[in-house]
Short mmCIF file of C-alpha atoms in Angstrom, two decimals:
data_model
loop_
_atom_site.label_atom_id
_atom_site.label_comp_id
_atom_site.label_asym_id
_atom_site.label_seq_id
_atom_site.Cartn_x
_atom_site.Cartn_y
_atom_site.Cartn_z
CA MET Q 1 63.54 3.95 67.45
CA SER Q 2 67.16 4.57 68.22
CA ASN Q 3 68.37 7.76 69.84
CA LYS Q 4 70.54 8.59 66.91
CA LYS Q 5 70.13 11.92 65.21
CA ARG Q 6 68.45 11.78 61.78
CA VAL Q 7 70.41 13.89 59.32
CA PRO Q 8 70.10 14.13 55.53
CA ALA Q 9 72.66 12.05 53.64
CA ILE Q 10 73.16 15.14 51.49
CA ASP Q 11 72.47 18.75 52.43
CA GLY Q 12 69.73 20.70 50.73
CA TRP Q 13 68.05 17.95 48.71
CA LEU Q 14 65.25 17.07 51.20
CA ASP Q 15 62.94 19.07 53.47
CA MET Q 16 63.23 16.35 56.21
CA ASN Q 17 59.52 16.62 56.96
CA GLU Q 18 58.94 13.15 58.42
CA SER Q 19 55.18 13.06 57.89
CA ASP Q 20 54.97 14.75 54.46
CA PRO Q 21 58.45 14.79 52.90
CA HIS Q 22 59.45 16.50 49.67
CA LEU Q 23 62.49 16.78 47.49
CA LEU Q 24 63.77 20.31 47.12
CA GLY Q 25 64.35 21.51 43.58
CA TYR Q 26 64.44 24.73 41.65
CA LEU Q 27 61.80 26.35 39.50
CA ASP Q 28 62.68 28.77 36.72
CA GLU Q 29 59.39 30.65 36.42
CA GLN Q 30 60.29 32.28 33.11
CA SER Q 31 60.44 29.00 31.19
CA GLY Q 32 58.30 27.00 33.64
CA THR Q 33 61.08 24.46 34.11
CA TYR Q 34 61.84 22.47 37.27
CA PHE Q 35 65.25 21.21 38.27
CA PHE Q 36 66.46 18.39 40.46
CA PRO Q 37 69.01 18.12 41.97
CA LYS Q 38 69.30 21.88 42.32
CA ASP Q 39 72.92 22.48 41.43
CA VAL Q 40 74.27 19.24 40.05
CA SER Q 41 74.52 18.64 36.33
CA VAL Q 42 71.13 19.88 35.17
CA SER Q 43 70.41 21.30 31.72
CA ALA Q 44 69.06 24.83 31.67
CA ALA Q 45 66.17 25.52 29.34
CA PRO Q 46 68.03 26.96 26.32
CA GLY Q 47 67.73 30.73 26.36
CA PHE Q 48 66.94 30.72 30.07
CA ALA Q 49 70.37 29.95 31.53
CA ASP Q 50 70.33 33.34 33.30
CA ALA Q 51 66.73 33.11 34.51
CA PRO Q 52 66.41 33.24 38.30
CA ARG Q 53 65.63 29.94 39.98
CA LYS Q 54 63.75 29.69 43.24
CA GLU Q 55 63.76 26.77 45.60
CA VAL Q 56 60.53 24.78 45.58
CA ALA Q 57 59.28 21.58 47.14
CA LEU Q 58 58.65 19.09 44.32
CA SER Q 59 55.53 16.92 44.16
CA ASN Q 60 55.91 13.90 46.36
CA ARG Q 61 53.75 11.69 44.18
CA GLY Q 62 54.13 10.35 40.67
CA ARG Q 63 53.83 7.31 38.45
CA LEU Q 64 56.34 4.47 38.24
CA TRP Q 65 58.36 4.74 35.00
CA SER Q 66 60.48 1.66 35.62
CA TYR Q 67 62.42 -0.22 38.30
CA THR Q 68 65.26 -2.68 38.74
CA THR Q 69 66.61 -4.73 41.61
CA ASN Q 70 70.37 -4.88 42.12
CA HIS Q 71 71.71 -8.21 43.25
CA TYR Q 72 75.39 -7.30 43.42
CA LYS Q 73 77.09 -4.99 45.89
CA PRO Q 74 78.02 -1.72 44.20
CA PRO Q 75 81.49 -0.23 44.65
CA GLU Q 76 82.19 2.70 46.98
CA PRO Q 77 81.00 5.29 47.69
CA TYR Q 78 77.81 3.20 48.17
CA VAL Q 79 77.58 2.32 51.84
CA SER Q 80 76.32 -1.22 51.93
CA PRO Q 81 74.85 -3.14 54.85
CA GLU Q 82 76.91 -6.18 55.79
CA PRO Q 83 76.05 -8.67 54.57
CA PHE Q 84 74.91 -6.98 51.37
CA GLU Q 85 71.18 -6.95 50.71
CA PRO Q 86 69.62 -6.56 47.24
CA TYR Q 87 67.82 -3.23 46.78
CA THR Q 88 65.54 -1.80 44.14
CA VAL Q 89 65.96 1.47 42.28
CA ALA Q 90 62.72 3.01 41.02
CA ALA Q 91 62.21 5.76 38.44
CA VAL Q 92 59.09 7.84 39.10
CA GLU Q 93 57.56 10.45 36.81
CA LEU Q 94 56.26 13.50 38.68
CA THR Q 95 53.07 14.54 36.90
CA LYS Q 96 53.19 18.28 37.53
CA GLU Q 97 56.93 18.71 37.00
CA ARG Q 98 56.97 16.27 34.06
CA MET Q 99 60.28 14.81 35.09
CA VAL Q 100 61.44 11.34 36.10
CA VAL Q 101 63.29 11.12 39.43
CA LEU Q 102 65.23 8.08 40.63
CA GLY Q 103 65.13 6.81 44.19
CA GLN Q 104 65.43 3.50 45.97
CA LEU Q 105 62.26 1.54 46.62
CA ALA Q 106 61.22 1.81 50.27
CA ASP Q 107 62.33 -0.97 52.59
CA GLY Q 108 59.95 -3.88 52.91
CA ILE Q 109 58.27 -3.40 49.52
CA ASP Q 110 58.40 -6.53 47.37
CA PRO Q 111 59.69 -5.46 43.93
CA THR Q 112 57.72 -8.22 42.24
CA SER Q 113 54.54 -6.51 43.50
CA ILE Q 114 55.01 -3.23 41.63
CA GLU Q 115 54.38 -2.36 38.00
CA VAL Q 116 55.10 0.44 35.57
CA GLY Q 117 52.41 3.11 35.66
CA GLN Q 118 51.31 2.69 39.29
CA GLU Q 119 51.14 5.65 41.66
CA MET Q 120 54.08 6.13 44.01
CA GLN Q 121 54.81 8.42 46.93
CA LEU Q 122 57.96 9.76 48.54
CA VAL Q 123 59.09 8.68 51.99
CA LEU Q 124 62.15 9.37 54.12
CA ALA Q 125 64.33 6.38 54.93
CA THR Q 126 67.70 5.62 56.41
CA LEU Q 127 70.38 4.92 53.82
CA TYR Q 128 73.11 4.02 56.31
CA GLU Q 129 74.13 4.89 59.86
CA ASP Q 130 77.16 5.32 62.07
CA ASP Q 131 77.52 5.60 65.86
CA GLU Q 132 75.91 9.04 66.09
CA ASN Q 133 73.68 9.55 63.08
CA GLU Q 134 71.19 7.98 60.74
CA TYR Q 135 71.75 9.31 57.24
CA VAL Q 136 68.43 9.88 55.54
CA VAL Q 137 67.47 9.83 51.85
CA TRP Q 138 64.22 9.82 49.91
CA LYS Q 139 62.74 6.53 48.76
CA TRP Q 140 59.65 5.62 46.76
CA LYS Q 141 56.78 3.42 47.88
CA PRO Q 142 53.49 2.51 46.24
CA VAL Q 143 50.63 4.75 47.39
CA GLY Q 144 48.68 2.89 50.06
CA ALA Q 145 51.42 0.31 50.70
CA MET A 1 80.40 9.87 -3.62
CA GLY A 2 79.12 12.11 -0.83
CA LYS A 3 80.64 15.55 -0.32
CA ASN A 4 81.65 14.69 3.23
CA ASP A 5 83.29 11.34 2.48
CA VAL A 6 86.71 10.44 3.78
CA ALA A 7 88.45 7.17 2.96
CA ILE A 8 89.19 4.41 5.45
CA LEU A 9 92.48 3.03 4.16
CA GLY A 10 93.42 1.01 7.18
CA ALA A 11 91.86 -0.73 10.19
CA GLY A 12 93.65 -2.50 13.01
CA MET A 13 92.84 -3.95 16.41
CA HIS A 14 94.52 -5.55 19.39
CA PRO A 15 92.45 -8.50 20.65
CA TRP A 16 90.07 -7.70 23.52
CA GLY A 17 90.67 -9.49 26.80
CA LYS A 18 91.77 -8.94 30.34
CA TRP A 19 95.47 -8.75 29.61
CA GLY A 20 96.41 -6.38 32.42
CA ARG A 21 99.17 -4.68 30.46
CA ASN A 22 99.81 -1.02 29.65
CA PHE A 23 97.04 0.37 27.41
CA VAL A 24 99.70 2.01 25.23
CA GLU A 25 100.84 -1.41 24.08
CA TYR A 26 97.38 -2.28 22.73
CA GLY A 27 97.08 1.03 20.90
CA VAL A 28 100.47 0.63 19.27
CA VAL A 29 99.61 -2.86 18.02
CA ALA A 30 96.38 -1.48 16.55
CA ILE A 31 98.15 1.47 14.89
CA LYS A 32 100.82 -0.77 13.37
CA ASP A 33 98.15 -3.09 11.95
CA ALA A 34 96.10 -0.18 10.58
CA ILE A 35 99.14 1.38 8.94
CA LYS A 36 100.15 -1.94 7.40
CA ASP A 37 96.60 -2.47 6.20
CA ALA A 38 96.67 0.97 4.58
CA GLY A 39 100.00 0.28 2.89
CA ILE A 40 101.59 3.42 4.33
CA GLU A 41 104.32 4.19 6.83
CA TRP A 42 104.17 6.02 10.16
CA LYS A 43 106.09 8.95 8.68
CA ASP A 44 103.27 9.45 6.11
CA VAL A 45 100.83 10.28 8.93
CA ASP A 46 100.21 14.01 9.30
CA PHE A 47 97.76 14.10 12.22
CA VAL A 48 96.95 11.83 15.16
CA VAL A 49 93.79 11.79 17.26
CA GLY A 50 93.82 9.76 20.47
CA GLY A 51 90.72 8.75 22.40
CA ASP A 52 91.44 9.28 26.10
CA THR A 53 91.14 6.76 28.89
CA MET A 54 90.25 8.02 32.38
CA ARG A 55 91.62 5.05 34.30
CA ASN A 56 95.28 4.98 33.34
CA GLY A 57 96.71 8.19 34.74
CA TYR A 58 98.10 11.15 32.86
CA PRO A 59 99.19 9.29 29.68
CA GLY A 60 95.54 8.33 29.29
CA TYR A 61 94.36 11.97 29.41
CA VAL A 62 96.74 12.93 26.60
CA ALA A 63 96.26 9.85 24.44
CA GLY A 64 97.12 11.63 21.17
CA ALA A 65 100.54 12.57 22.49
CA THR A 66 101.03 9.22 24.22
CA PHE A 67 100.53 7.24 21.02
CA ALA A 68 102.45 9.68 18.82
CA LYS A 69 105.37 9.39 21.20
CA ALA A 70 105.13 5.58 21.39
CA MET A 71 105.25 5.43 17.58
CA GLY A 72 108.06 8.01 17.51
CA TRP A 73 107.68 11.81 17.53
CA THR A 74 107.55 13.17 13.99
CA GLY A 75 106.55 16.73 14.85
CA ILE A 76 102.98 16.37 13.59
CA PRO A 77 99.97 18.03 15.23
CA ILE A 78 98.00 15.87 17.62
CA ALA A 79 94.64 15.95 19.40
CA SER A 80 93.17 14.06 22.34
CA CYS A 81 89.50 13.83 23.19
CA TYR A 82 87.10 12.23 25.61
CA ALA A 83 83.38 11.59 25.22
CA ALA A 84 82.85 8.60 27.53
CA CYS A 85 81.66 5.56 25.54
CA ALA A 86 81.35 7.76 22.45
CA THR A 87 85.03 8.77 22.57
CA GLY A 88 86.09 6.83 19.49
CA ALA A 89 83.46 8.40 17.26
CA HIS A 90 84.37 11.85 18.49
CA ALA A 91 87.99 11.10 17.61
CA ILE A 92 86.88 10.00 14.14
CA GLU A 93 84.92 13.24 13.75
CA ILE A 94 87.93 15.36 14.70
CA ALA A 95 89.98 13.50 12.08
CA ARG A 96 87.27 13.76 9.43
CA THR A 97 86.65 17.47 9.82
CA ARG A 98 90.39 18.16 9.70
CA ILE A 99 90.65 16.16 6.46
CA LEU A 100 87.57 17.80 4.93
CA ALA A 101 88.96 21.23 5.82
CA GLY A 102 92.05 20.35 3.80
CA MET A 103 94.26 20.61 6.88
CA ALA A 104 95.28 16.96 7.02
CA GLU A 105 95.59 14.17 4.50
CA VAL A 106 96.54 11.02 6.40
CA VAL A 107 95.22 10.68 9.94
CA VAL A 108 95.58 7.97 12.55
CA VAL A 109 92.66 7.63 14.97
CA VAL A 110 93.33 5.40 17.94
CA GLY A 111 91.85 4.38 21.29
CA ALA A 112 92.96 1.80 23.83
CA ASP A 113 92.15 0.93 27.42
CA THR A 114 93.15 -1.20 30.36
CA THR A 115 90.20 -1.62 32.70
CA PRO A 116 89.85 -2.62 36.33
CA LYS A 117 87.83 -5.69 37.32
CA GLY A 118 84.13 -5.42 38.11
CA PHE A 119 81.80 -2.41 38.01
CA LEU A 120 83.12 0.82 36.58
CA ALA A 121 83.26 3.04 39.67
CA PRO A 122 83.46 6.81 40.12
CA ASN A 123 86.65 8.63 41.04
CA LYS A 124 87.65 8.57 44.73
CA GLY A 125 87.06 11.28 47.36
CA GLU A 126 84.01 13.09 48.81
CA ARG A 127 82.75 14.44 45.51
CA THR A 128 79.37 15.92 46.46
CA LEU A 129 79.06 18.01 43.28
CA ASP A 130 79.88 15.10 40.95
CA PRO A 131 76.68 13.33 39.85
CA ASP A 132 78.73 10.24 39.00
CA TRP A 133 79.85 9.99 42.64
CA LEU A 134 76.49 10.96 44.07
CA ARG A 135 74.51 8.33 42.16
CA PHE A 136 76.61 5.57 43.69
CA ARG A 137 76.45 7.12 47.18
CA LEU A 138 72.76 8.02 47.41
CA LEU A 139 71.12 5.47 45.11
CA GLY A 140 73.56 2.64 44.52
CA ALA A 141 72.87 3.37 40.86
CA THR A 142 75.55 1.40 39.02
CA ASN A 143 75.65 1.46 35.21
CA PRO A 144 73.65 -1.82 34.98
CA THR A 145 70.97 -0.14 37.13
CA TYR A 146 70.12 2.11 34.20
CA PHE A 147 70.21 -0.86 31.78
CA GLY A 148 67.84 -2.70 34.12
CA LEU A 149 65.41 0.23 34.13
CA TYR A 150 65.29 0.28 30.31
CA ALA A 151 64.88 -3.50 30.14
CA GLN A 152 62.05 -3.64 32.69
CA ARG A 153 60.25 -0.84 30.84
CA ARG A 154 60.46 -2.84 27.57
CA MET A 155 58.83 -5.76 29.38
CA ASP A 156 56.00 -3.69 30.84
CA LEU A 157 55.41 -1.57 27.73
CA TYR A 158 56.11 -3.93 24.84
CA GLY A 159 55.83 -7.41 26.31
CA ALA A 160 59.54 -8.21 25.99
CA THR A 161 60.46 -11.40 27.81
CA GLU A 162 63.54 -12.68 29.58
CA GLN A 163 63.87 -15.12 26.68
CA ASP A 164 64.11 -12.21 24.23
CA PHE A 165 66.97 -10.67 26.17
CA ALA A 166 68.75 -14.04 26.35
CA ARG A 167 68.22 -14.55 22.61
CA VAL A 168 70.16 -11.36 21.85
CA LYS A 169 73.12 -12.71 23.80
CA VAL A 170 72.87 -16.09 22.08
CA LYS A 171 72.75 -14.46 18.63
CA ASN A 172 75.76 -12.27 19.31
CA SER A 173 77.72 -15.17 20.78
CA ARG A 174 77.22 -17.05 17.51
CA HIS A 175 78.30 -14.02 15.51
CA GLY A 176 81.49 -13.45 17.50
CA LEU A 177 82.51 -17.09 17.70
CA THR A 178 85.18 -16.85 14.99
CA ASN A 179 86.10 -13.19 15.44
CA PRO A 180 89.81 -13.27 16.32
CA TYR A 181 89.55 -9.94 18.18
CA ALA A 182 86.62 -10.95 20.42
CA ARG A 183 87.29 -11.70 24.09
CA TYR A 184 84.57 -14.35 24.44
CA GLN A 185 84.59 -16.82 21.55
CA LYS A 186 82.00 -19.21 22.91
CA VAL A 187 78.43 -20.01 21.91
CA PHE A 188 75.95 -19.51 24.73
CA THR A 189 72.56 -21.23 24.92
CA GLU A 190 69.39 -19.54 26.10
CA GLU A 191 69.36 -21.89 29.11
CA GLU A 192 72.90 -20.92 30.11
CA VAL A 193 72.10 -17.22 29.87
CA LEU A 194 68.90 -17.60 31.89
CA ALA A 195 70.75 -19.64 34.52
CA SER A 196 73.33 -16.90 35.09
CA PRO A 197 72.79 -14.78 38.22
CA LEU A 198 70.60 -11.68 38.20
CA VAL A 199 72.61 -8.45 38.29
CA SER A 200 70.06 -5.68 37.75
CA ALA A 201 66.77 -7.50 37.29
CA PRO A 202 65.58 -8.51 34.75
CA LEU A 203 69.14 -8.50 33.41
CA ARG A 204 71.55 -11.32 34.16
CA LEU A 205 75.32 -11.58 34.35
CA PHE A 206 75.76 -12.96 30.81
CA GLU A 207 73.58 -10.16 29.42
CA ILE A 208 75.65 -7.27 30.75
CA CYS A 209 78.84 -6.32 29.01
CA ALA A 210 82.11 -6.79 30.81
CA THR A 211 84.92 -4.24 31.01
CA SER A 212 87.81 -5.25 28.77
CA ASP A 213 91.29 -4.32 27.68
CA GLY A 214 91.68 -3.64 23.97
CA GLY A 215 92.78 -1.23 21.29
CA ALA A 216 91.56 -0.15 17.85
CA ALA A 217 92.89 2.19 15.19
CA LEU A 218 91.98 3.53 11.77
CA VAL A 219 93.87 5.29 9.03
CA LEU A 220 91.56 7.92 7.54
CA THR A 221 92.59 9.87 4.45
CA SER A 222 91.16 12.31 1.97
CA MET A 223 89.46 10.74 -1.05
CA GLU A 224 92.12 12.40 -3.22
CA TYR A 225 94.90 10.76 -1.27
CA ALA A 226 93.26 7.35 -1.68
CA LYS A 227 92.96 7.95 -5.41
CA LYS A 228 96.60 9.03 -5.57
CA ARG A 229 97.49 5.69 -3.98
CA GLY A 230 95.53 3.90 -6.69
CA ILE A 231 92.63 2.92 -4.43
CA GLN A 232 89.55 3.71 -6.49
CA ASN A 233 86.83 2.33 -4.29
CA PRO A 234 87.80 2.52 -0.64
CA VAL A 235 85.38 2.06 2.22
CA ARG A 236 84.33 5.55 3.26
CA VAL A 237 83.13 7.32 6.33
CA SER A 238 80.03 8.98 4.83
CA GLY A 239 78.30 10.29 7.91
CA VAL A 240 79.19 11.00 11.51
CA SER A 241 76.95 12.10 14.34
CA THR A 242 78.26 13.43 17.65
CA VAL A 243 75.02 15.03 18.81
CA SER A 244 74.09 16.04 22.34
CA PRO A 245 70.54 15.94 23.72
CA THR A 246 67.93 18.57 22.89
CA PHE A 247 66.18 20.03 25.94
CA PRO A 248 64.16 18.61 27.51
CA ASN A 249 65.69 15.14 27.46
CA THR A 250 62.85 13.06 28.89
CA VAL A 251 64.51 9.64 29.09
CA ILE A 252 66.68 9.05 32.14
CA ASP A 253 70.37 8.82 31.22
CA MET A 254 73.50 7.79 33.08
CA PRO A 255 74.62 9.25 35.48
CA ASP A 256 71.62 11.48 36.20
CA PHE A 257 69.18 11.49 39.12
CA SER A 258 66.40 12.87 37.00
CA THR A 259 65.36 13.69 33.48
CA ASP A 260 64.87 17.24 32.33
CA SER A 261 61.47 18.71 33.15
CA ALA A 262 59.06 19.02 30.24
CA ALA A 263 56.65 21.19 32.27
CA GLY A 264 57.61 24.47 30.61
CA ILE A 265 59.06 23.52 27.23
CA SER A 266 57.69 20.50 25.38
CA ALA A 267 59.82 17.50 24.55
CA PRO A 268 61.39 17.40 21.06
CA ASP A 269 59.94 15.13 18.36
CA ARG A 270 62.89 12.75 18.64
CA THR A 271 64.32 11.36 21.85
CA PHE A 272 68.04 11.82 22.32
CA LYS A 273 68.78 8.23 21.30
CA ASP A 274 66.58 8.57 18.21
CA SER A 275 68.39 11.77 17.25
CA ILE A 276 71.82 10.10 17.27
CA ALA A 277 71.40 7.94 14.16
CA TRP A 278 69.06 10.44 12.55
CA ALA A 279 71.84 13.02 12.44
CA ALA A 280 74.23 10.50 10.87
CA TYR A 281 71.64 9.57 8.23
CA GLN A 282 71.15 13.27 7.44
CA ASP A 283 74.89 13.76 7.14
CA ALA A 284 75.27 10.80 4.77
CA GLY A 285 72.12 11.51 2.76
CA LEU A 286 70.92 7.99 3.53
CA GLY A 287 68.15 6.39 5.57
CA PRO A 288 67.51 3.22 7.55
CA GLU A 289 66.21 1.53 4.38
CA ASP A 290 69.70 1.77 2.85
CA VAL A 291 71.48 -0.04 5.67
CA ASP A 292 72.84 -3.59 5.21
CA LEU A 293 74.24 -4.09 8.70
CA ALA A 294 74.55 -2.31 12.03
CA GLU A 295 76.94 -2.38 14.97
CA VAL A 296 75.13 -1.07 18.05
CA TYR A 297 76.13 -0.62 21.66
CA ASP A 298 74.77 -3.67 23.48
CA LEU A 299 75.89 -2.63 26.95
CA SER A 300 73.09 -5.00 27.86
CA SER A 301 71.30 -7.52 25.67
CA ALA A 302 68.04 -5.61 26.16
CA LEU A 303 69.64 -2.35 25.11
CA GLU A 304 70.34 -3.84 21.67
CA LEU A 305 66.56 -4.04 21.18
CA ASP A 306 66.20 -0.33 22.03
CA TRP A 307 68.80 0.46 19.37
CA TYR A 308 66.84 -1.39 16.62
CA GLU A 309 64.17 1.25 17.14
CA ASN A 310 66.52 4.18 17.75
CA ILE A 311 68.35 3.63 14.44
CA GLY A 312 65.11 3.20 12.53
CA LEU A 313 65.19 -0.53 11.76
CA CYS A 314 61.65 -0.83 13.13
CA LYS A 315 58.94 1.07 15.01
CA PRO A 316 58.98 1.37 18.81
CA GLY A 317 57.74 -1.91 20.26
CA ASP A 318 58.63 -4.01 17.19
CA ALA A 319 62.23 -4.88 18.09
CA GLU A 320 61.30 -8.19 19.70
CA LYS A 321 59.56 -9.25 16.50
CA LEU A 322 62.62 -8.35 14.43
CA LEU A 323 64.75 -10.46 16.76
CA ARG A 324 62.34 -13.40 16.93
CA ASP A 325 62.02 -13.45 13.12
CA GLY A 326 65.78 -13.79 12.79
CA ASP A 327 66.06 -10.54 10.83
CA THR A 328 69.05 -9.35 12.86
CA GLU A 329 71.09 -12.55 12.55
CA ILE A 330 73.82 -12.94 9.94
CA GLY A 331 71.88 -14.20 6.92
CA GLY A 332 68.82 -12.22 8.02
CA ARG A 333 67.46 -9.01 6.52
CA ILE A 334 69.55 -6.61 8.60
CA PRO A 335 72.25 -8.28 10.71
CA VAL A 336 73.07 -6.46 13.93
CA ASN A 337 76.39 -6.87 15.74
CA ALA A 338 77.96 -9.25 13.23
CA SER A 339 81.22 -8.70 15.13
CA GLY A 340 79.67 -10.27 18.22
CA GLY A 341 79.09 -6.85 19.77
CA LEU A 342 79.90 -5.92 23.32
CA GLY A 343 78.47 -9.25 24.41
CA CYS A 344 81.56 -10.91 22.87
CA PHE A 345 84.02 -8.06 23.37
CA GLY A 346 83.24 -6.37 26.67
CA GLU A 347 83.87 -2.66 26.66
CA ALA A 348 87.24 -0.98 26.23
CA VAL A 349 85.78 2.51 26.43
CA PRO A 350 87.89 4.74 24.13
CA ALA A 351 88.51 1.92 21.64
CA GLN A 352 84.98 0.63 21.28
CA ALA A 353 83.43 3.09 18.82
CA ILE A 354 86.57 2.78 16.67
CA ALA A 355 86.31 -1.03 16.81
CA GLN A 356 82.73 -0.75 15.51
CA VAL A 357 84.06 1.10 12.45
CA CYS A 358 86.89 -1.45 11.99
CA GLU A 359 84.20 -4.13 11.75
CA LEU A 360 82.21 -2.18 9.18
CA THR A 361 85.41 -1.64 7.17
CA TRP A 362 86.14 -5.36 7.00
CA GLN A 363 82.50 -6.17 6.28
CA LEU A 364 82.23 -3.68 3.42
CA ARG A 365 85.48 -4.97 1.94
CA GLY A 366 84.19 -8.54 2.16
CA GLN A 367 87.01 -9.54 4.51
CA ALA A 368 84.96 -10.61 7.53
CA GLY A 369 85.42 -14.33 7.03
CA GLU A 370 82.78 -16.60 8.54
CA ARG A 371 80.81 -13.65 9.93
CA GLN A 372 80.64 -11.90 6.53
CA VAL A 373 77.35 -10.18 5.72
CA GLU A 374 77.02 -10.93 2.01
CA GLY A 375 77.01 -7.95 -0.31
CA ALA A 376 77.12 -5.33 2.44
CA LYS A 377 77.47 -1.81 1.01
CA VAL A 378 76.23 0.42 3.82
CA GLY A 379 76.73 0.00 7.55
CA ILE A 380 75.88 2.09 10.59
CA THR A 381 77.27 2.17 14.11
CA ALA A 382 75.49 3.61 17.12
CA ASN A 383 76.68 4.33 20.58
CA GLN A 384 75.94 6.56 23.53
CA GLY A 385 78.24 7.83 26.23
CA LEU A 386 77.22 9.15 29.61
CA PHE A 387 76.94 12.92 30.16
CA GLY A 388 75.12 13.48 26.85
CA HIS A 389 77.41 12.00 24.21
CA GLY A 390 75.76 10.44 21.20
CA SER A 391 77.64 8.86 18.37
CA SER A 392 76.91 7.19 15.10
CA VAL A 393 79.08 6.53 12.05
CA ILE A 394 77.86 5.51 8.60
CA CYS A 395 80.27 3.70 6.31
CA THR A 396 79.66 3.05 2.62
CA ARG A 397 81.37 1.46 -0.29
#
């Protein structure tokens, strides 16, 4: 492990619990609706736009909805390793929240070994780093992998 | 004749390509062609709607004014609109409703774009409240990433194969071969497509639409105006859909990180993409069984298969069969993307949904040359733009 400080790549989206991490979303208890990300471009439940929303930790397990591996370097603001390495984006359906959440597939998982429907869990992983910090995001990995 | 019909008197396009010139030039060429096709003059036009482009500075944000000025100010009212990939259909809807309200008689609808090379990228800056910026930063989720997710799901759910996806590209390349407005007029083989590099697996380079320069325009008029001009049986716009999703939208859409949650309120009977064409059918008083041809948004080859189901040509999971049986080729039961589609054009965002309607216009007039769908009377377009923009246009004759 390096001595760099581990900081979230974006504030307020992750609880940064290294052993049992969760995404942080909102719950509107009146309509029973969850939201993620909390404040960015989410649809309210119609009729409940004014309902109070409280911060909750979302389930950190779900089922794989689909996945794709990118073989070309995306444009900025993606911070790519040099040389570029292909990476996989996975879509995972949280059972309790009944919502699909995107995340990269955890490092070291072979994308040809996963299939739609299998159980996945959330992990914290470094997205990129600079001289002082490691910038951390959530990623998905198969349960038990 | 339907109560919401408006006439399409003119259609015009500037060829798609990577010309690198001012987008205004392409739009003006398209307008001039559409006006000539309609047999009218610029001074006869009493309303202009421009589809905006986001990548060409201020003139692009006020496209209605930009094109009216380029053609010569005549003092007429103008409108500009933006709905991502669905921009053109939204512009058509603004024109149609104005005509149906009796507030305009002869309307020019136009969209044109000049695009940068490579992936469409978000605007610059540290934009931590812009989901379009965040998805690139935190996920590396390019547009083809979403297309790849849909394609992989078709494989795992319905048994789609890489060959199926390649076959869509091959079909469309044959269709667009002689289309003078298409950017790529070349027949691809399945082997060539499958030998092209993976972009967002399982999708390959030749299966993902390019970004193009291009322009398209229509002259829409009231049915009375067409009659006055002695045109008894014009091609008509008979239905338009510009629907947004119904909560909860349970299929992941660009540029989102997540779907809506269906934990509290159950998902609607129709997915967003299913609701797009459905609304157009309702508007036109027609159904999928009436359709002779379709122009759908093949941002990827695999996405064309999703559209077969979304516009009601077949049940979910049956699109591969439709393709393999040749039903969606010219000469088949229901040709799809006779123009060559985005596979042959690449995408010129604000022009594309208008270009789809240009193609239907020529097809329903019987002027589509070697790509003519014989006896076509009813056509449908379908398209979806990011941030919840659906669009579908039904044309009849």
